[in-house]
């Protein structure tokens, strides 16, 4: 969610129990503007935090003019000192999927793959890679996976130019209350996968400038999103049941929206059996 509107946004998602201490909110209020200045980001989003056994990772994302371009991600252990994370790779994501259990909260902590998956350890050894994964690499992969799976925006909030770049829609004034309660009104803010599988008849009804992303209505498993009205019906809140801790909010008929993650960084693999 937008760093400038963080205090107000945290109040809107507090219904699920997510929040920050007053000390951390004050620290973020000081460090995030400095982060934007020092790295020359156009915008800074506070992504959320992943809670480990011995510490917590606070995550921020820096954005440039093209909102669809890869984002710069940073983490902090105290909300003041930030470290830049390297971009996620396919190998990194694949290795992180082998790891189970809680984060430790120590970026230098090493996971020994042989203790978790012997076959994966043998493949790493044969490729000349040491069968050890640092927690920092797992952190990078987990953030990437969560963003791909449940990082969402309202329909019409962004537009795609004929040149392919994506920008904020200055004419977006928010969804109506009726539209805001529909899953089809929200898009995954990542490279589309299901859009190319639509028929020509379905594509004929789409606006290529705004409908260039995948909507939530066809997410698998079906029922992986909870849609609720809060604050007396003035705020629409979506919570992911696949990545517990991901909360999205939107105030209908306004430009106020965003998502934040407060969780352990573990995927809810039992969800198909819970629905």
CSV table of C-alpha atoms in Angstrom, one decimal:
chain,number,residue,atom,x,y,z
A,1,UNK,CA,0.0,0.0,0.0
A,2,UNK,CA,1.1,3.6,-0.6
A,3,UNK,CA,3.6,4.8,1.9
A,4,UNK,CA,2.1,8.3,2.2
A,5,UNK,CA,-1.3,6.9,3.2
A,6,UNK,CA,0.0,4.2,5.4
A,7,UNK,CA,-1.5,5.3,8.8
A,8,UNK,CA,-5.0,5.7,7.3
A,9,UNK,CA,-4.7,2.4,5.3
A,10,UNK,CA,-3.7,0.4,8.3
A,11,UNK,CA,-6.8,1.5,10.1
A,12,UNK,CA,-8.9,0.2,7.2
A,13,UNK,CA,-7.4,-3.3,7.3
A,14,UNK,CA,-7.2,-3.6,11.1
A,15,UNK,CA,-10.4,-5.6,11.2
A,16,UNK,CA,-8.4,-8.8,10.5
A,17,UNK,CA,-6.1,-8.1,13.4
A,18,UNK,CA,-3.2,-6.9,11.3
A,19,UNK,CA,-1.2,-3.8,12.4
A,20,UNK,CA,2.0,-2.2,13.4
A,21,UNK,CA,3.2,-0.9,16.8
A,22,UNK,CA,3.3,2.9,17.2
A,23,UNK,CA,7.1,2.7,17.3
A,24,UNK,CA,7.2,0.9,13.9
A,25,UNK,CA,4.7,3.3,12.3
A,26,UNK,CA,6.7,6.2,13.4
A,27,UNK,CA,9.9,4.6,12.1
A,28,UNK,CA,8.3,3.9,8.7
A,29,UNK,CA,7.0,7.4,8.5
A,30,UNK,CA,10.6,8.6,8.7
A,31,UNK,CA,12.5,5.9,6.7
A,32,UNK,CA,10.2,5.4,3.7
A,33,UNK,CA,10.4,9.0,2.4
A,34,UNK,CA,14.2,8.8,2.8
A,35,UNK,CA,14.2,5.5,1.0
A,36,UNK,CA,12.3,7.1,-1.9
A,37,UNK,CA,14.7,9.9,-2.1
A,38,UNK,CA,17.9,7.9,-1.8
A,39,UNK,CA,16.9,5.3,-4.4
A,40,UNK,CA,15.1,7.8,-6.6
A,41,UNK,CA,11.9,5.8,-6.7
A,42,UNK,CA,8.8,7.5,-8.1
A,43,UNK,CA,6.6,5.7,-5.5
A,44,UNK,CA,7.3,3.6,-2.5
A,45,UNK,CA,4.8,0.9,-1.3
A,46,UNK,CA,4.9,-0.7,2.1
A,47,UNK,CA,4.3,-4.3,1.2
A,48,UNK,CA,4.0,-5.7,4.7
A,49,UNK,CA,5.9,-8.1,6.9
A,50,UNK,CA,6.9,-11.7,7.3
A,51,UNK,CA,7.1,-12.9,10.8
A,52,UNK,CA,9.9,-15.2,11.7
A,53,UNK,CA,10.7,-17.2,14.9
A,54,UNK,CA,13.5,-14.8,16.0
A,55,UNK,CA,12.7,-11.7,14.0
A,56,UNK,CA,10.4,-10.0,11.5
A,57,UNK,CA,11.1,-8.9,8.0
A,58,UNK,CA,9.5,-5.6,7.0
A,59,UNK,CA,9.2,-5.2,3.2
A,60,UNK,CA,9.0,-2.2,1.0
A,61,UNK,CA,8.7,-1.9,-2.8
A,62,UNK,CA,10.1,0.9,-5.0
A,63,UNK,CA,8.3,1.7,-8.3
A,64,UNK,CA,9.3,3.5,-11.4
A,65,UNK,CA,7.2,5.3,-14.1
A,66,UNK,CA,6.2,2.0,-15.7
A,67,UNK,CA,4.1,0.2,-13.0
A,68,UNK,CA,4.4,-3.1,-14.8
A,69,UNK,CA,8.2,-3.1,-14.8
A,70,UNK,CA,9.9,-5.3,-12.2
A,71,UNK,CA,9.8,-3.6,-8.8
A,72,UNK,CA,12.8,-3.1,-6.5
A,73,UNK,CA,12.3,-4.8,-3.1
A,74,UNK,CA,13.9,-4.0,0.2
A,75,UNK,CA,13.7,-5.4,3.6
A,76,UNK,CA,14.4,-4.2,7.1
A,77,UNK,CA,14.6,-5.8,10.6
A,78,UNK,CA,13.8,-2.6,12.5
A,79,UNK,CA,11.8,-0.4,10.0
A,80,UNK,CA,14.8,2.0,9.8
A,81,UNK,CA,17.7,0.4,8.0
A,82,UNK,CA,16.9,-1.1,4.6
A,83,UNK,CA,18.7,-3.6,2.4
A,84,UNK,CA,18.1,-4.1,-1.3
A,85,UNK,CA,17.0,-7.6,-2.4
A,86,UNK,CA,18.2,-9.1,-5.7
A,87,UNK,CA,15.5,-9.9,-8.3
A,88,UNK,CA,13.9,-13.3,-8.0
A,89,UNK,CA,14.8,-16.1,-10.4
A,90,UNK,CA,13.0,-19.2,-11.5
A,91,UNK,CA,15.6,-21.4,-9.8
A,92,UNK,CA,15.3,-19.4,-6.6
A,93,UNK,CA,11.5,-19.8,-6.6
A,94,UNK,CA,11.8,-23.5,-7.3
A,95,UNK,CA,14.3,-24.0,-4.5
A,96,UNK,CA,12.2,-22.1,-2.0
A,97,UNK,CA,9.2,-24.3,-2.8
A,98,UNK,CA,11.1,-27.2,-1.2
A,99,UNK,CA,11.3,-25.4,2.1
A,100,UNK,CA,8.6,-25.8,4.7
A,101,UNK,CA,8.0,-24.3,8.1
A,102,UNK,CA,8.5,-20.9,9.7
A,103,UNK,CA,11.1,-18.3,8.7
A,104,UNK,CA,13.8,-17.8,11.3
A,105,UNK,CA,14.1,-14.0,11.0
A,106,UNK,CA,17.9,-14.2,10.2
A,107,UNK,CA,18.8,-13.4,6.6
A,108,UNK,CA,22.1,-15.4,6.9
A,109,UNK,CA,20.4,-18.6,8.2
A,110,UNK,CA,21.1,-21.6,5.9
A,111,UNK,CA,18.6,-24.3,5.1
A,112,UNK,CA,20.3,-27.7,4.2
A,113,UNK,CA,18.2,-29.1,1.3
A,114,UNK,CA,19.4,-32.6,1.9
A,115,UNK,CA,17.5,-32.6,5.2
A,116,UNK,CA,14.3,-31.5,3.5
A,117,UNK,CA,14.4,-33.2,0.0
A,118,UNK,CA,17.2,-35.6,-0.9
A,119,UNK,CA,16.3,-35.6,-4.6
A,120,UNK,CA,16.4,-31.8,-4.9
A,121,UNK,CA,19.7,-31.8,-3.0
A,122,UNK,CA,21.2,-34.3,-5.5
A,123,UNK,CA,20.0,-32.2,-8.5
A,124,UNK,CA,21.7,-29.1,-7.0
A,125,UNK,CA,24.9,-31.1,-6.3
A,126,UNK,CA,25.0,-32.4,-9.9
A,127,UNK,CA,24.5,-28.9,-11.3
A,128,UNK,CA,27.5,-27.7,-9.3
A,129,UNK,CA,25.4,-25.7,-6.8
A,130,UNK,CA,25.9,-26.2,-3.1
A,131,UNK,CA,22.7,-27.8,-1.6
A,132,UNK,CA,22.2,-24.9,0.8
A,133,UNK,CA,19.6,-22.1,0.6
A,134,UNK,CA,20.0,-18.9,2.5
A,135,UNK,CA,16.9,-17.5,4.2
A,136,UNK,CA,17.4,-14.2,2.2
A,137,UNK,CA,16.9,-16.2,-1.0
A,138,UNK,CA,13.8,-17.8,0.5
A,139,UNK,CA,12.5,-14.3,1.4
A,140,UNK,CA,13.0,-13.0,-2.1
A,141,UNK,CA,11.2,-16.0,-3.6
A,142,UNK,CA,8.3,-15.9,-1.1
A,143,UNK,CA,7.6,-12.2,-1.8
A,144,UNK,CA,7.6,-12.8,-5.5
A,145,UNK,CA,5.3,-15.8,-5.2
A,146,UNK,CA,2.8,-13.9,-3.0
A,147,UNK,CA,2.8,-10.9,-5.3
A,148,UNK,CA,2.1,-13.1,-8.3
A,149,UNK,CA,-0.7,-15.1,-6.6
A,150,UNK,CA,-2.5,-12.4,-4.6
A,151,UNK,CA,-1.2,-8.9,-5.4
A,152,UNK,CA,-4.3,-7.2,-6.7
A,153,UNK,CA,-5.7,-3.9,-7.9
A,154,UNK,CA,-9.2,-2.6,-8.8
A,155,UNK,CA,-10.4,-2.7,-12.4
A,156,UNK,CA,-9.6,0.6,-14.1
A,157,UNK,CA,-6.9,1.7,-11.6
A,158,UNK,CA,-4.2,1.3,-14.2
A,159,UNK,CA,-4.1,1.8,-18.0
A,160,UNK,CA,-1.9,0.2,-20.6
A,161,UNK,CA,-0.6,2.5,-23.4
A,162,UNK,CA,-0.2,1.4,-27.0
A,163,UNK,CA,3.5,1.1,-26.4
A,164,UNK,CA,2.9,-1.5,-23.7
A,165,UNK,CA,3.8,0.5,-20.5
A,166,UNK,CA,1.4,0.6,-17.6
A,167,UNK,CA,0.5,3.8,-15.7
A,168,UNK,CA,-1.9,4.9,-13.0
A,169,UNK,CA,-5.3,6.0,-14.5
A,170,UNK,CA,-5.8,9.6,-13.5
A,171,UNK,CA,-9.5,9.3,-14.3
A,172,UNK,CA,-10.1,6.4,-11.9
A,173,UNK,CA,-12.5,7.5,-9.3
A,174,UNK,CA,-13.1,4.2,-7.6
A,175,UNK,CA,-15.6,1.3,-8.1
A,176,UNK,CA,-19.2,1.6,-7.3
A,177,UNK,CA,-20.3,-0.3,-4.2
A,178,UNK,CA,-22.1,-2.9,-6.4
A,179,UNK,CA,-19.0,-3.5,-8.5
A,180,UNK,CA,-16.7,-3.4,-5.6
A,181,UNK,CA,-18.4,-6.5,-4.1
A,182,UNK,CA,-17.6,-8.6,-7.3
A,183,UNK,CA,-14.4,-10.6,-7.7
A,184,UNK,CA,-14.5,-9.8,-11.4
A,185,UNK,CA,-13.8,-6.2,-10.5
A,186,UNK,CA,-10.3,-7.0,-9.3
A,187,UNK,CA,-7.2,-8.0,-11.3
A,188,UNK,CA,-3.9,-9.7,-10.5
A,189,UNK,CA,-1.2,-7.0,-10.9
A,190,UNK,CA,1.2,-9.3,-12.7
A,191,UNK,CA,1.7,-10.7,-16.1
A,192,UNK,CA,-1.6,-12.3,-17.3
A,193,UNK,CA,-1.9,-16.0,-17.8
A,194,UNK,CA,-5.6,-16.7,-18.4
A,195,UNK,CA,-6.2,-13.7,-20.7
A,196,UNK,CA,-4.7,-15.4,-23.7
A,197,UNK,CA,-7.0,-18.4,-23.3
A,198,UNK,CA,-10.2,-16.3,-23.7
A,199,UNK,CA,-12.2,-16.7,-26.9
A,200,UNK,CA,-12.5,-14.0,-29.5
A,201,UNK,CA,-16.1,-13.4,-28.4
A,202,UNK,CA,-15.0,-12.8,-24.8
A,203,UNK,CA,-12.1,-10.6,-25.9
A,204,UNK,CA,-14.5,-8.5,-28.0
A,205,UNK,CA,-16.2,-7.2,-24.8
A,206,UNK,CA,-12.9,-6.2,-23.2
A,207,UNK,CA,-11.3,-2.8,-23.2
A,208,UNK,CA,-7.6,-3.4,-24.1
A,209,UNK,CA,-6.5,-0.3,-22.2
A,210,UNK,CA,-8.0,-1.5,-18.8
A,211,UNK,CA,-8.8,-5.2,-19.2
A,212,UNK,CA,-5.2,-6.4,-19.8
A,213,UNK,CA,-4.8,-8.4,-16.6
A,214,UNK,CA,-6.4,-11.6,-15.2
A,215,UNK,CA,-9.4,-11.2,-12.9
A,216,UNK,CA,-9.9,-13.0,-9.6
A,217,UNK,CA,-13.2,-14.7,-10.6
A,218,UNK,CA,-11.4,-17.7,-12.1
A,219,UNK,CA,-8.8,-18.2,-9.4
A,220,UNK,CA,-8.1,-21.8,-8.4
A,221,UNK,CA,-9.2,-23.1,-6.0
A,222,UNK,CA,-12.6,-21.4,-6.3
A,223,UNK,CA,-13.5,-19.8,-3.0
A,224,UNK,CA,-9.9,-18.8,-2.2
A,225,UNK,CA,-11.1,-15.1,-1.6
A,226,UNK,CA,-13.2,-13.7,1.2
A,227,UNK,CA,-15.1,-10.5,0.3
A,228,UNK,CA,-16.5,-8.5,3.2
A,229,UNK,CA,-18.0,-5.1,3.9
A,230,UNK,CA,-16.5,-3.3,6.9
A,231,UNK,CA,-16.7,0.1,8.6
A,232,UNK,CA,-20.4,0.2,8.3
A,233,UNK,CA,-20.4,-0.9,4.7
A,234,UNK,CA,-18.1,1.9,3.6
A,235,UNK,CA,-15.0,-0.3,2.9
A,236,UNK,CA,-14.7,-3.5,0.8
A,237,UNK,CA,-12.1,-5.9,2.2
A,238,UNK,CA,-10.8,-8.9,0.4
A,239,UNK,CA,-8.7,-11.5,2.3
A,240,UNK,CA,-6.8,-14.4,0.7
A,241,UNK,CA,-7.4,-17.8,2.1
A,242,UNK,CA,-4.5,-19.2,0.1
A,243,UNK,CA,-1.9,-16.8,1.6
A,244,UNK,CA,-3.3,-16.1,5.0
A,245,UNK,CA,-2.4,-12.6,6.1
A,246,UNK,CA,-2.9,-10.9,2.7
A,247,UNK,CA,-5.6,-8.2,3.0
A,248,UNK,CA,-6.8,-5.8,0.2
A,249,UNK,CA,-9.0,-2.8,0.9
A,250,UNK,CA,-11.0,-0.4,-1.4
A,251,UNK,CA,-13.2,2.5,-0.4
A,252,UNK,CA,-15.8,2.6,-3.2
A,253,UNK,CA,-16.1,5.8,-5.2
A,254,UNK,CA,-12.7,6.9,-4.1
A,255,UNK,CA,-9.1,6.3,-5.2
A,256,UNK,CA,-8.3,4.6,-1.9
A,257,UNK,CA,-7.1,1.0,-2.3
A,258,UNK,CA,-4.2,-1.2,-1.5
A,259,UNK,CA,-3.0,-4.5,-0.1
A,260,UNK,CA,-0.7,-5.5,2.7
A,261,UNK,CA,0.6,-8.8,4.0
A,262,UNK,CA,1.0,-9.7,7.7
A,263,UNK,CA,1.9,-13.4,8.0
A,264,UNK,CA,4.4,-16.1,8.3
A,265,UNK,CA,5.2,-16.5,4.6
A,266,UNK,CA,3.6,-20.0,4.5
A,267,UNK,CA,1.1,-21.0,1.8
A,268,UNK,CA,-2.1,-22.6,3.0
A,269,UNK,CA,-1.8,-25.9,1.3
A,270,UNK,CA,-4.8,-27.3,3.2
A,271,UNK,CA,-7.2,-24.8,1.5
A,272,UNK,CA,-8.7,-27.3,-1.0
A,273,UNK,CA,-9.8,-29.6,1.9
A,274,UNK,CA,-11.2,-26.6,3.8
A,275,UNK,CA,-13.6,-25.4,1.1
